Short mmCIF file of C-alpha atoms and ligand atoms in Angstrom, two decimals:
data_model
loop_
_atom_site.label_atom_id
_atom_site.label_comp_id
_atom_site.label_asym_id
_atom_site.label_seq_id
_atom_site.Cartn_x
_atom_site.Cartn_y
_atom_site.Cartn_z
CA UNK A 28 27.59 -10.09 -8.44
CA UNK A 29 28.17 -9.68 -4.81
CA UNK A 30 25.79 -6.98 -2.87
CA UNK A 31 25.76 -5.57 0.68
CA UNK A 32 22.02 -4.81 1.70
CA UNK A 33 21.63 -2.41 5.22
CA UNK A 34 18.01 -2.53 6.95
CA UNK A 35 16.70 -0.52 9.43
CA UNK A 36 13.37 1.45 8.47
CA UNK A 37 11.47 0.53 11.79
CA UNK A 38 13.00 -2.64 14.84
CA UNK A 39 15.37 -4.95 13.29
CA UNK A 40 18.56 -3.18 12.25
CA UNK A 41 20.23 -5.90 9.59
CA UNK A 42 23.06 -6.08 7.33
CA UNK A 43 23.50 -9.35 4.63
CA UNK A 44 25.14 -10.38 1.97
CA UNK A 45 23.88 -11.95 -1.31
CA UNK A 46 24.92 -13.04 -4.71
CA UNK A 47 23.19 -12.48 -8.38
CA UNK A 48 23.16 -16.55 -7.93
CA UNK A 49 20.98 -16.40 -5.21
CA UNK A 50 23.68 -17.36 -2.79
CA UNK A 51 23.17 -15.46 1.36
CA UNK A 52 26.59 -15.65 2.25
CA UNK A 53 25.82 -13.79 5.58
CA UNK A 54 22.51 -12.01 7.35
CA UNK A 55 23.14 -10.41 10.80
CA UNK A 56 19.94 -9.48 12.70
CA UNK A 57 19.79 -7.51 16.07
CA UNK A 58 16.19 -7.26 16.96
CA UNK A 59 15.00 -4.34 19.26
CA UNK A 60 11.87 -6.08 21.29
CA UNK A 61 13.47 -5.64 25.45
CA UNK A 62 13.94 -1.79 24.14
CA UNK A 63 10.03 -1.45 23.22
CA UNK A 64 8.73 -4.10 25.03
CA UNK A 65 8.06 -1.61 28.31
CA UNK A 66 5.61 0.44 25.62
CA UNK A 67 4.20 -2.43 23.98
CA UNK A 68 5.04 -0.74 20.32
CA UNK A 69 8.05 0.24 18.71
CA UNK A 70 9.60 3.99 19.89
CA UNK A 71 10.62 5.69 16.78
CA UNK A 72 13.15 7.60 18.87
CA UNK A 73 14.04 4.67 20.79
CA UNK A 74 14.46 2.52 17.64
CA UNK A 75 16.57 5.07 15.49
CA UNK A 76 19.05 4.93 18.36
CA UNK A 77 19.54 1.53 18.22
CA UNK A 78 20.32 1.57 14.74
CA UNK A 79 22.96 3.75 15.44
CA UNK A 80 24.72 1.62 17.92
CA UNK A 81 24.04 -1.72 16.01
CA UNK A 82 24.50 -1.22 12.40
CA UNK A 83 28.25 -0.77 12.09
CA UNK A 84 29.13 -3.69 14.09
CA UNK A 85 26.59 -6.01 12.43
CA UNK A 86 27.98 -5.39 8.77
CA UNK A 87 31.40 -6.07 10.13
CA UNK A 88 30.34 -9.32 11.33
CA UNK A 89 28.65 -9.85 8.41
CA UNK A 90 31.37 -9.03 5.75
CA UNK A 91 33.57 -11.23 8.09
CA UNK A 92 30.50 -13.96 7.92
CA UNK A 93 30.83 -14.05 4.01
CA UNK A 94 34.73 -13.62 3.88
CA UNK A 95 34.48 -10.69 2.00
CA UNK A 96 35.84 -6.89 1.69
CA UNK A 97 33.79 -3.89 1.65
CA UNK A 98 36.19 -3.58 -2.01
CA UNK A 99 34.95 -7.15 -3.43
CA UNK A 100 30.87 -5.78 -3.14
CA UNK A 101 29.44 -4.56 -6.40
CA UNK A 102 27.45 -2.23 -5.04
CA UNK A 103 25.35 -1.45 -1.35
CA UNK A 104 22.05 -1.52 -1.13
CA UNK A 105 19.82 0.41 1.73
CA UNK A 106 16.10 0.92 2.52
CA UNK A 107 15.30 4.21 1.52
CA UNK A 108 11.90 4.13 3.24
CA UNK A 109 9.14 4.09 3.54
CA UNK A 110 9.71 3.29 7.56
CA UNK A 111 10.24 5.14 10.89
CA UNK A 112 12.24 7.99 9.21
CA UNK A 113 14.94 7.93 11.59
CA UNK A 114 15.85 4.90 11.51
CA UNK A 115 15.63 5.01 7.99
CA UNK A 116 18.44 7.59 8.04
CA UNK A 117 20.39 5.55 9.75
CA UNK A 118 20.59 3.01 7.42
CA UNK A 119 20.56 5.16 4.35
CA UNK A 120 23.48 7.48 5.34
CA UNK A 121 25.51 4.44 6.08
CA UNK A 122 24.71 3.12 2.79
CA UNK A 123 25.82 5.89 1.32
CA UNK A 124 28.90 6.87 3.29
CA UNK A 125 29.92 3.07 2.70
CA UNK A 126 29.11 3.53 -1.41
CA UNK A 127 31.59 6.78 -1.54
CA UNK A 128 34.22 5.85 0.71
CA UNK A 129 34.81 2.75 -1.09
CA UNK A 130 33.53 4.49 -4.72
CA UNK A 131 30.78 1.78 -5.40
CA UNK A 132 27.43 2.97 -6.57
CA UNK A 133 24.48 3.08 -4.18
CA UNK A 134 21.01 0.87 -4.74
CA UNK A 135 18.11 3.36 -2.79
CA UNK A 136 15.32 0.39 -2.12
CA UNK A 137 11.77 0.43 -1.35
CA UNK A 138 11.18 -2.01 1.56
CA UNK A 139 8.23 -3.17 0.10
CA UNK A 140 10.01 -3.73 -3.00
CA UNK A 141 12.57 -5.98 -1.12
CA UNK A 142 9.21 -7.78 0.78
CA UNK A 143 7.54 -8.15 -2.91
CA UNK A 144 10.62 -9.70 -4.61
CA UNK A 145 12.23 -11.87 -1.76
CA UNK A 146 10.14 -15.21 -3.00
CA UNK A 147 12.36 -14.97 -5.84
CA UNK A 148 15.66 -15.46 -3.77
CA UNK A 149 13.92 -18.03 -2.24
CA UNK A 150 12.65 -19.38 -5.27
CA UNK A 151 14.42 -18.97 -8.86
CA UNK A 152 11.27 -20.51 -10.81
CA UNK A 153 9.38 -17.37 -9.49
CA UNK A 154 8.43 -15.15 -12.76
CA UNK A 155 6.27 -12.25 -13.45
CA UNK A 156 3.64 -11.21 -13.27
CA UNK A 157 2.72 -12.73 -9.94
CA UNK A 158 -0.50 -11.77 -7.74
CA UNK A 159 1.48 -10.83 -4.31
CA UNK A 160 -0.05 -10.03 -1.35
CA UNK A 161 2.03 -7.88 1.58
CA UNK A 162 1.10 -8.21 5.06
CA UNK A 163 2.56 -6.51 7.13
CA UNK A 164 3.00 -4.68 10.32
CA UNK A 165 2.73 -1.09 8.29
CA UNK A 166 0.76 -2.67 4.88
CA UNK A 167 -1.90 -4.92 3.20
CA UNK A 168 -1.93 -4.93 -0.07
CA UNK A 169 -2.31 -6.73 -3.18
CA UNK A 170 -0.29 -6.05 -5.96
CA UNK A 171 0.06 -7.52 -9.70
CA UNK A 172 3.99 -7.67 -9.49
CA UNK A 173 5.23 -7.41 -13.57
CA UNK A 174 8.72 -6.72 -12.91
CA UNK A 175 11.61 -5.05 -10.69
CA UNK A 176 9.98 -1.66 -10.17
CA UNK A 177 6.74 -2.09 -12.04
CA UNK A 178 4.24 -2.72 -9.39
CA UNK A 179 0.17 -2.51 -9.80
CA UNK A 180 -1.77 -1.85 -6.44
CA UNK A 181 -4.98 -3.69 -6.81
CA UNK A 182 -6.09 -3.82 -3.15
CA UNK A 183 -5.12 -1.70 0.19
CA UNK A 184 -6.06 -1.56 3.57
CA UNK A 185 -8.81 1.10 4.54
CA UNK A 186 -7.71 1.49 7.89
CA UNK A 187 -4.97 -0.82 9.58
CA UNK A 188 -2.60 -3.07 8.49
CA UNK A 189 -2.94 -6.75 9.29
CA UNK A 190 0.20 -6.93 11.40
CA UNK A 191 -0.99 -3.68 13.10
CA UNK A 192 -4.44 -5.91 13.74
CA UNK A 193 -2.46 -8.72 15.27
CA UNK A 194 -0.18 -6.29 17.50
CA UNK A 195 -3.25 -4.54 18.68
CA UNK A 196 -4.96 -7.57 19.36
CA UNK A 197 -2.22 -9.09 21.29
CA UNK A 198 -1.43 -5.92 23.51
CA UNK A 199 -5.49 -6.24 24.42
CA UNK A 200 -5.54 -9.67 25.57
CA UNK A 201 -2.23 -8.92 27.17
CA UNK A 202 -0.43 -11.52 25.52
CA UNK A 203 3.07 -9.27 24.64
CA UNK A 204 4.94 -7.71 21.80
CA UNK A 205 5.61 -8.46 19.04
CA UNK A 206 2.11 -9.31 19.33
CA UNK A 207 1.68 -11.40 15.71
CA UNK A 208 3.75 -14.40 17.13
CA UNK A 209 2.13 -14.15 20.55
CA UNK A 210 -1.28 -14.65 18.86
CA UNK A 211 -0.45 -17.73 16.73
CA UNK A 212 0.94 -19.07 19.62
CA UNK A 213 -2.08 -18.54 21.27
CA UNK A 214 -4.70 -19.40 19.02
CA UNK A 215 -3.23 -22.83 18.72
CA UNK A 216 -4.70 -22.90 22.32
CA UNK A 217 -8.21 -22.09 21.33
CA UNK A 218 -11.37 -22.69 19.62
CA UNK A 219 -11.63 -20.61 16.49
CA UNK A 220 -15.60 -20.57 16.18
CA UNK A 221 -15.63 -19.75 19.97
CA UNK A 222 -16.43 -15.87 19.64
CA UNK A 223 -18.56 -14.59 16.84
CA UNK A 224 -16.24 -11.96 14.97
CA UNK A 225 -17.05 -9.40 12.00
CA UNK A 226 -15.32 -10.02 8.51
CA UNK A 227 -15.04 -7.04 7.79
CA UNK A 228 -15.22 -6.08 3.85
CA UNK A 229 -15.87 -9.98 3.13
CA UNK A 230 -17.86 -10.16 0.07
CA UNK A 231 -17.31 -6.76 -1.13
CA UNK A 232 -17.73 -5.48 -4.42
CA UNK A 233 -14.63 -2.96 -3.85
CA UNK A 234 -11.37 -5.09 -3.44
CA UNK A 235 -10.15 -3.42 -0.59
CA UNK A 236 -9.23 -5.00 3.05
CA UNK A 237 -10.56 -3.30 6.72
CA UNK A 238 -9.19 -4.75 10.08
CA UNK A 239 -9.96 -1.81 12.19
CA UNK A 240 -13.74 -3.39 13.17
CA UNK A 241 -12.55 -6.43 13.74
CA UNK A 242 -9.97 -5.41 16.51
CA UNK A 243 -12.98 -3.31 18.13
CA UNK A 244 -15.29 -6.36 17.94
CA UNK A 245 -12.01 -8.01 19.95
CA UNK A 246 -12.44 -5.61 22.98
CA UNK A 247 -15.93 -5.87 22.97
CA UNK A 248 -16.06 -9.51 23.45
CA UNK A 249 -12.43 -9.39 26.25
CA UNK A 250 -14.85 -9.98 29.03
CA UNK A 251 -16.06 -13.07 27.91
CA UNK A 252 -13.68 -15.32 26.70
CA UNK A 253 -10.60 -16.87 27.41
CA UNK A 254 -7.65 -14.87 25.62
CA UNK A 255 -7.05 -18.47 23.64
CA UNK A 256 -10.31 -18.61 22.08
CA UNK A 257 -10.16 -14.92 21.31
CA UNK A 258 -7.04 -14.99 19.52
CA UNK A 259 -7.78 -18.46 17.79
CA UNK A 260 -11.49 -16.50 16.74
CA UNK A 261 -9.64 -13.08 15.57
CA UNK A 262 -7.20 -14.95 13.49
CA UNK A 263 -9.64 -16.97 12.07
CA UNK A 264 -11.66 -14.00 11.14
CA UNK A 265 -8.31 -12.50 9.59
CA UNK A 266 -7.44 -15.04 7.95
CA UNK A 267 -11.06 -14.84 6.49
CA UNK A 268 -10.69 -11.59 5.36
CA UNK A 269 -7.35 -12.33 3.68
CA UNK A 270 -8.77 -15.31 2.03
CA UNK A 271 -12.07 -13.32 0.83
CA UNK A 272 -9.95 -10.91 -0.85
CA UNK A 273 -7.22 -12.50 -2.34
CA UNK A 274 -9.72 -14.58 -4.11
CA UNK A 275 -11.38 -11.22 -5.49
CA UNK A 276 -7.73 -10.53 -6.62
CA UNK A 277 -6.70 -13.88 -8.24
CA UNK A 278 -10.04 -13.77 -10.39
CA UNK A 279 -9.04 -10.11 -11.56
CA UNK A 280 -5.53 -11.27 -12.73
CA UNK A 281 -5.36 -13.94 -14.89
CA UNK A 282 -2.21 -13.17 -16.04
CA UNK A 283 -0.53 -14.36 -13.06
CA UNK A 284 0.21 -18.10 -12.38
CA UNK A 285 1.65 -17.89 -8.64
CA UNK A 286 0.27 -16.33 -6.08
CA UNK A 287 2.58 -15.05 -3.78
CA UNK A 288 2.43 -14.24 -0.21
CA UNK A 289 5.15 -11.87 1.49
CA UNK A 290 6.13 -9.64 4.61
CA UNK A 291 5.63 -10.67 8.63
CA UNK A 292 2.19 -11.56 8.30
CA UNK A 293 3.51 -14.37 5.69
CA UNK A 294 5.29 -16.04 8.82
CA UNK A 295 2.28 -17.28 10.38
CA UNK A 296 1.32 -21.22 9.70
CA UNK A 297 -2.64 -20.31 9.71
CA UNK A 298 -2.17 -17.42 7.21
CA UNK A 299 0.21 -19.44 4.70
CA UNK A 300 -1.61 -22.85 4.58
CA UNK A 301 -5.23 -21.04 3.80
CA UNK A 302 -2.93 -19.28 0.83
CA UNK A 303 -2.17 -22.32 -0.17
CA UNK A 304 -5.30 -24.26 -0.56
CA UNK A 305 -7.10 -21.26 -2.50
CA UNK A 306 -4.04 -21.21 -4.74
CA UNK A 307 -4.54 -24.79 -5.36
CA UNK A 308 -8.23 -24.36 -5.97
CA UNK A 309 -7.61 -21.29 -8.44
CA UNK A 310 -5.26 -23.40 -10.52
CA UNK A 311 -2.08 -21.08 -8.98
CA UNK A 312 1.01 -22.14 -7.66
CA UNK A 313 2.08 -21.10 -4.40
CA UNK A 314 5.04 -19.73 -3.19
CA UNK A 315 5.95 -18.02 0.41
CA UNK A 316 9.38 -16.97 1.46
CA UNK A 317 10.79 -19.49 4.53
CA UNK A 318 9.71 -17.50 7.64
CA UNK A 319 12.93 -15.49 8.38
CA UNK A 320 12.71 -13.71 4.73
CA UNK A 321 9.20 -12.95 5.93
CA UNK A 322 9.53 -11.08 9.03
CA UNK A 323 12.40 -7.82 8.13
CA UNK A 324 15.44 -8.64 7.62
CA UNK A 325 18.47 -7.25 5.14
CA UNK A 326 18.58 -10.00 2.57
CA UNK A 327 15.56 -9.41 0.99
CA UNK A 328 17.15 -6.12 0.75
CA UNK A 329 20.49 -7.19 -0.92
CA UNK A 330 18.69 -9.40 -3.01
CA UNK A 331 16.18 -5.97 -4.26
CA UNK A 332 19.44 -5.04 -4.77
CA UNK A 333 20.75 -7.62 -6.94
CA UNK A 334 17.49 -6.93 -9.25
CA UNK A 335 17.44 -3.33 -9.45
CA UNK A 336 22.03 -3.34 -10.16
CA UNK A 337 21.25 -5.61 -12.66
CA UNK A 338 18.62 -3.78 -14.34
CA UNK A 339 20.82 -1.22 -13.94
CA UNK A 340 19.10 1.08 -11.06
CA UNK A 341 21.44 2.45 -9.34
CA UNK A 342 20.99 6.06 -7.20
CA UNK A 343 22.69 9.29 -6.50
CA UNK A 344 24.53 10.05 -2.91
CA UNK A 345 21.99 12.77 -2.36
CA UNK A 346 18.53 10.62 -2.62
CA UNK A 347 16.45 11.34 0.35
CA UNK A 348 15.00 8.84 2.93
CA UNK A 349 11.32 8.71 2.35
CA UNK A 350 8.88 8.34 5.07
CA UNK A 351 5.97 7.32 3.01
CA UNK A 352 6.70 5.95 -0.83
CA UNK A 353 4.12 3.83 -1.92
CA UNK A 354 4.98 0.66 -4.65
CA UNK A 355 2.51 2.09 -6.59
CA UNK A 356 2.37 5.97 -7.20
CA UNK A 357 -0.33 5.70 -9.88
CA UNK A 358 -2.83 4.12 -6.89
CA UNK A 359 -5.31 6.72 -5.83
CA UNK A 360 -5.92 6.79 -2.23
CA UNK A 361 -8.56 5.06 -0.49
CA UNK A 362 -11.22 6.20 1.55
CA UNK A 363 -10.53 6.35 5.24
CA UNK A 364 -6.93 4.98 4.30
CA UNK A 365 -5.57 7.79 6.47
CA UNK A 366 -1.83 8.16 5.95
CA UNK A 367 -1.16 4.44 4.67
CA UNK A 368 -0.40 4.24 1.17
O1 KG4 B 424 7.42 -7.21 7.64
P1 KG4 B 424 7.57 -6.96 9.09
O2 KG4 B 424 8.65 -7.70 9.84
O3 KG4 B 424 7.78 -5.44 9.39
C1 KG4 B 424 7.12 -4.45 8.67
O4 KG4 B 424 7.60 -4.09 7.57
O5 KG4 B 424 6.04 -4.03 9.17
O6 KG4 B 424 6.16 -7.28 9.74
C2 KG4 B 424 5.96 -7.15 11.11
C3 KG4 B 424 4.53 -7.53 11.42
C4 KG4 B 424 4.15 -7.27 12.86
O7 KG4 B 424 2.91 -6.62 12.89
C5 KG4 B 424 4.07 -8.67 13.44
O8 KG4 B 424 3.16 -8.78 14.51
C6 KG4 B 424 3.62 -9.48 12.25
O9 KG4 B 424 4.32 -8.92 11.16
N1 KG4 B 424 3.95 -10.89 12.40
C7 KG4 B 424 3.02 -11.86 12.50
C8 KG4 B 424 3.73 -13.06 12.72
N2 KG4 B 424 5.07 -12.78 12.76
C9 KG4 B 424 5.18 -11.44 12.55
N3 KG4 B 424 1.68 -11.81 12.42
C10 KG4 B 424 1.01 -12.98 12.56
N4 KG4 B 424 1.61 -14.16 12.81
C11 KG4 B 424 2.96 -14.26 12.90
N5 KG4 B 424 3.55 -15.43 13.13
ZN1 ZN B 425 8.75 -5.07 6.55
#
């Protein structure tokens, strides 16, 4: 099975190619930071017209990566949403003017469907149910994941997302965009106990995960301290938080032998090793994506692809691009969640 997976729901447009046998036999990235660096954020305008200009060369140069035809793919695969919607348009009417000129079906996926299952492209021992928690720039959440398309939300953000902490964070000590690298890089300067932060939620009897204090407890405290030991303190306290939670989460499921960690938040070293040690002492295995299936990318969405052909999910030409579509519809919204799902 050969599948050709398009990406561009918010600042990487990508294109990739991957096999049922787990085999990426191209991924083509062009990343958008000089466009939004001048606004410190991503420009949803800005971004959707980047797509445009980007996406049809990149899947050129990736079908010519992996030797292939548009004829010899099984089917294409493109984020539906959810996303900046007009870049998810971009991708998605691609997708689909690709799928009927060359009369292959279309695969409509879920971003966070291709964040939750890329561990198991990077690892084929990777069965459900598995505890997974997303991080990312738009979402933190902790899901029971029991198969392709059968996800249970167990934990959300109240306010913002982790990646959303570490971009705000980074813009207010000035340290750049994307602002989650920028702060690992800097915290490796600093002294983590240096500034006393909030934990926000930490010890909670509701499982759910709040950034939006800590970030405000991060401006308070500017004056004081060097931007190192900020950052170094504010992704300690994060990483607190994530830790606090997940651990709430892995005692409430059982059922699942791996915890799994997944999306851009997943790249960072701090983040991943602190997984790994309460994994360890909860009797879990561990498994994280290598850091470029972390951050966005289009192989993670061939490879959702590649699950949901071969369970037979394929959509109609005339799906819509969704701005919001949450993993988990059943989920009831969470107090002061705001528009995050
Ligand atoms: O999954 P992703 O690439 O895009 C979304 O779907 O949102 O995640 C992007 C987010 C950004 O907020 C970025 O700052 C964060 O992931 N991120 C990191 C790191 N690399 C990316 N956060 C902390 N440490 C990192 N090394
Ligand atoms: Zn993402």
């Amino acid at each position: 099975m050969l599948i050709l997976g398009l990406e561009s729901s918010c600042d990487e447009t990508a294109a990739a190619l991957v096999t049922g046998d787990r085999r990426v036999l191209a991924h083509r990235l062009a990343g958008q930071e000089a466009a939004h660096a001048p606004y410190g954020g991503v420009v949803p305008e800005i971004a959707a017209r980047a797509h445009v200009e980007a996406l049809e060369p990149l899947i050129a140069a990736a079908l010519a990566d992996a030797g292939v035809t548009l004829h010899q793919v099984d089917a294409i695969a493109a984020t539906a949403g959810p996303g900046l919607i007009g870049g998810v348009m971009v991708g998605l009417v691609t997708g689909k003017a690709l799928a009927h000129a060359v009369g292959k079906p279309l695969v409509a996926v879920n971003h966070l469907e291709g964040h939750a299952l890329s561990p198991r492209l990077s690892d084929p021992d990777l069965e459900f149910p598995y505890l997974l928690l997303l991080v990312s720039g738009g979402h933190c959440q902790l899901l029971l994941v029991e198969g392709v398309g059968r996800y249970r939300r167990l934990a959300t953000t109240i306010d913002d997302a982790a990646g959303e902490a570490f971009d705000k964070t980074a813009k207010l000590l000035g340290l750049g965009f994307p602002g989650g690298p920028a702060v690992e890089r800097a915290a490796l300067l600093g002294n983590p106990k240096a500034v006393p932060l909030p934990r926000p939620l930490k010890g909670s009897a509701e499982p759910h995960f709040s950034f939006a204090g800590l970030k405000s407890a991060v401006a308070r405290a500017k004056d004081d301290h060097s931007p190192e030991d900020l950052a170094a303190s504010f992704q300690a306290a994060v990483v607190d938080c994530l830790l606090d939670r997940t651990a709430r989460a892995l005692d409430a499921v059982p059922e699942a032998a791996t915890l799994v960690v997944a999306g851009g938040v997943a790249a960072n070293t701090a983040v991943r090793s602190a997984l790994e040690g309460l994994a360890t002492a909860h009797g879990r295995r561990f498994v994280a994506p290598p850091l470029w299936l972390c951050t966005d990318n289009a192989a993670m969405i061939a490879w959702a692809g590649v699950e949901r052909f071969a369970a037979g999910l394929t959509d109609p030409l005339d799906i819509p691009a969704r701005p919001r579509w949450p993993l988990d519809p059943s989920a009831e919204a969470v107090r002061g969640a705001g528009v995050k799902a």
